[in-house]
């Protein structure tokens, strides 16, 4: 598969995504345009590259062409990142998603790598990773996700060279959708499966026709147009042009019914068919319609190809100067990025210059193109050699001509047959004519017969060319009867091509076209005259407005001067009062500045105190930890460990106080959450315990936050040590809420084994219990511990500060 690098020209072109608001027609716009580009490129662009071009031109996401099974077309954060190539950021976003929420982004990432132009192994390997996970997650998801993930796997198999396996996946998915009664999904799968097959494969057309029947049944005109376009291409490749012509007319009618404006593509194909049939008037009419279909600046990106088609029609009408005019329009804005479209105009111009006897100009044009825009595809290099051969032949440089003709013939052997249209008959007939001219009639007859093999029953001009060349060869070889018979056949086709009636109709059409062009020019001129009159009237109105404005301005100035005099008198009285006020204000500002300075120093000192306390606690913690490493007695180690966690709870408070703006009170939800995280990391390495918190947004004074934090620490550590045995999983609930208007209550409950039945909490000499009871007294509160389905610790206390509710937060915290 040949891939052409498309430059940033399309990205820089003025584009509009306002072509259609609905996603269905946006997808159709991508597909119709890509199909046209892929077809006219004759194998130079693969379908993935062809899809990239309209997406850039019309500012649409390339994912739209592939995500119909799982997306409504609205952009997501992930799709936006992929559209601009930020794959790493999309991967980071994926890591933050969990379970089935990952599915859309997994499919977008997989599609990004599967449908990148080309089939690089690294891209396919990366895609496979995303597809595997999508398939795994889709097992428990609705059917659409299973279909979407496995469809992407089928695409991946085709891209990786396993076409048979890919078709099996498609067939399985179609059967599953049929069983589920989802006809639309089945039809879409039939389309996508058929697209993966080679042109001319009987199964390809069968799948398209099955899909067409379903889309017509459900009355989906947009999908019907897309399917008909694919079927039409199949008949084009098979050179069944009459059937293709009928499909094109149907497509045009359906596009009009859904107000799909990009009709230039079917009209261009109809112009090509009419030209091959010999009905040049129809060819010119369709060419006019195709140019009229280029309604936006984005559409005009491809305009060189439509100008070239117009030039070809004029060339077949033997109006060579007019043909050159249109070829030059096609070459006007040539660049490396648009070479795919204007190279046909170059080919047409060189052929026309040779037909006009201007072979030197043709050769100069070729050499200039070779220097500035050398052919970079198999198709263009092949035809470039043919054009050089034709030009050298016209200049009687037969050796150079034969060398280039042989280059064409060698390359033509490797050109895919499905992409051969009418270029090959014309090329072989030209080479045949050359060998007849230099006296090698046997070779001339061979190449003529080879060219005949590519002629369709539709191509009258090619048949005329064939019989005329056969007449010439027969004449040279002395086969006069055969020559007369072949000349008669040639005249029959010539008469059908250039009959009096057709010439008359063509001239009438050209006159009508020129008349319409002149009418438009006259309308434009009248519009310009009308615009000039409007400008004159506007100038008079502007002058009158300026005069009136000047008068009004003088009146305003007089009023302002009077007002100024009055104001000056008033200001003189105010100045004295202002001096007195200024003196008082200066005194107040000095006093306020000193107070602010003292307040900031106080806040800084408090932060510094908290910082140093925290550092000192950490130093003591480090010393205790170091000392514990040398202890042999387990009880001593346990005592040191308990001291370490208590100091960590206090250090955490001082750390938050010096980090926050508020240095006197502490947010309890944040503090308790961090404290639990620390304890869980220290004691619950296996994730055995689940913590559930119900903490009101309270701010407590430091004097109460420290004992409350130590109570939480003691309770949770006791729970982790004793409540859940032998790997048992459990839940610990922590609540800190109002208890009436004047009290707070802290509750810590677990669903563990509970307290030993022999334990008397009042008589127990446990240091932990004694510590929690003492800390509760420090809070001016009560402490209780109960055992039923676990252990419940309750502390009820009166807050020191009233700054604890969301509606009564300190100014520097709320």
PDB file of C-alpha atoms in Angstrom, residues 74 112 141 160 183 192 254 299 370 390 525 538 569 622 683 687 700 721:
ATOM      1  CA  UNK A  74     -19.625  14.868  20.857  1.00  0.00           C
ATOM      2  CA  UNK A 112      -5.815   6.321  17.115  1.00  0.00           C
ATOM      3  CA  UNK A 141     -20.857  -3.982  29.711  1.00  0.00           C
ATOM      4  CA  UNK A 160      -1.734  -6.800  10.842  1.00  0.00           C
ATOM      5  CA  UNK A 183     -30.407  -4.404  12.410  1.00  0.00           C
ATOM      6  CA  UNK A 192     -17.027  -1.929   7.658  1.00  0.00           C
ATOM      7  CA  UNK A 254     -30.674  11.414  -2.188  1.00  0.00           C
ATOM      8  CA  UNK A 299     -14.330  22.673  -0.491  1.00  0.00           C
ATOM      9  CA  UNK A 370      10.847  17.783 -12.003  1.00  0.00           C
ATOM     10  CA  UNK A 390       5.659  11.813 -25.754  1.00  0.00           C
ATOM     11  CA  UNK A 525     -21.072  45.799 -12.223  1.00  0.00           C
ATOM     12  CA  UNK A 538     -23.377  58.101   3.023  1.00  0.00           C
ATOM     13  CA  UNK A 569     -15.358  78.649  43.624  1.00  0.00           C
ATOM     14  CA  UNK A 622      13.596  10.118  64.698  1.00  0.00           C
ATOM     15  CA  UNK A 683      -0.551  -0.700  60.217  1.00  0.00           C
ATOM     16  CA  UNK A 687      -5.865  -3.095  52.841  1.00  0.00           C
ATOM     17  CA  UNK A 700     -11.247  23.394  66.240  1.00  0.00           C
ATOM     18  CA  UNK A 721      -4.256  -4.446  66.588  1.00  0.00           C
TER      19      UNK A 721
END
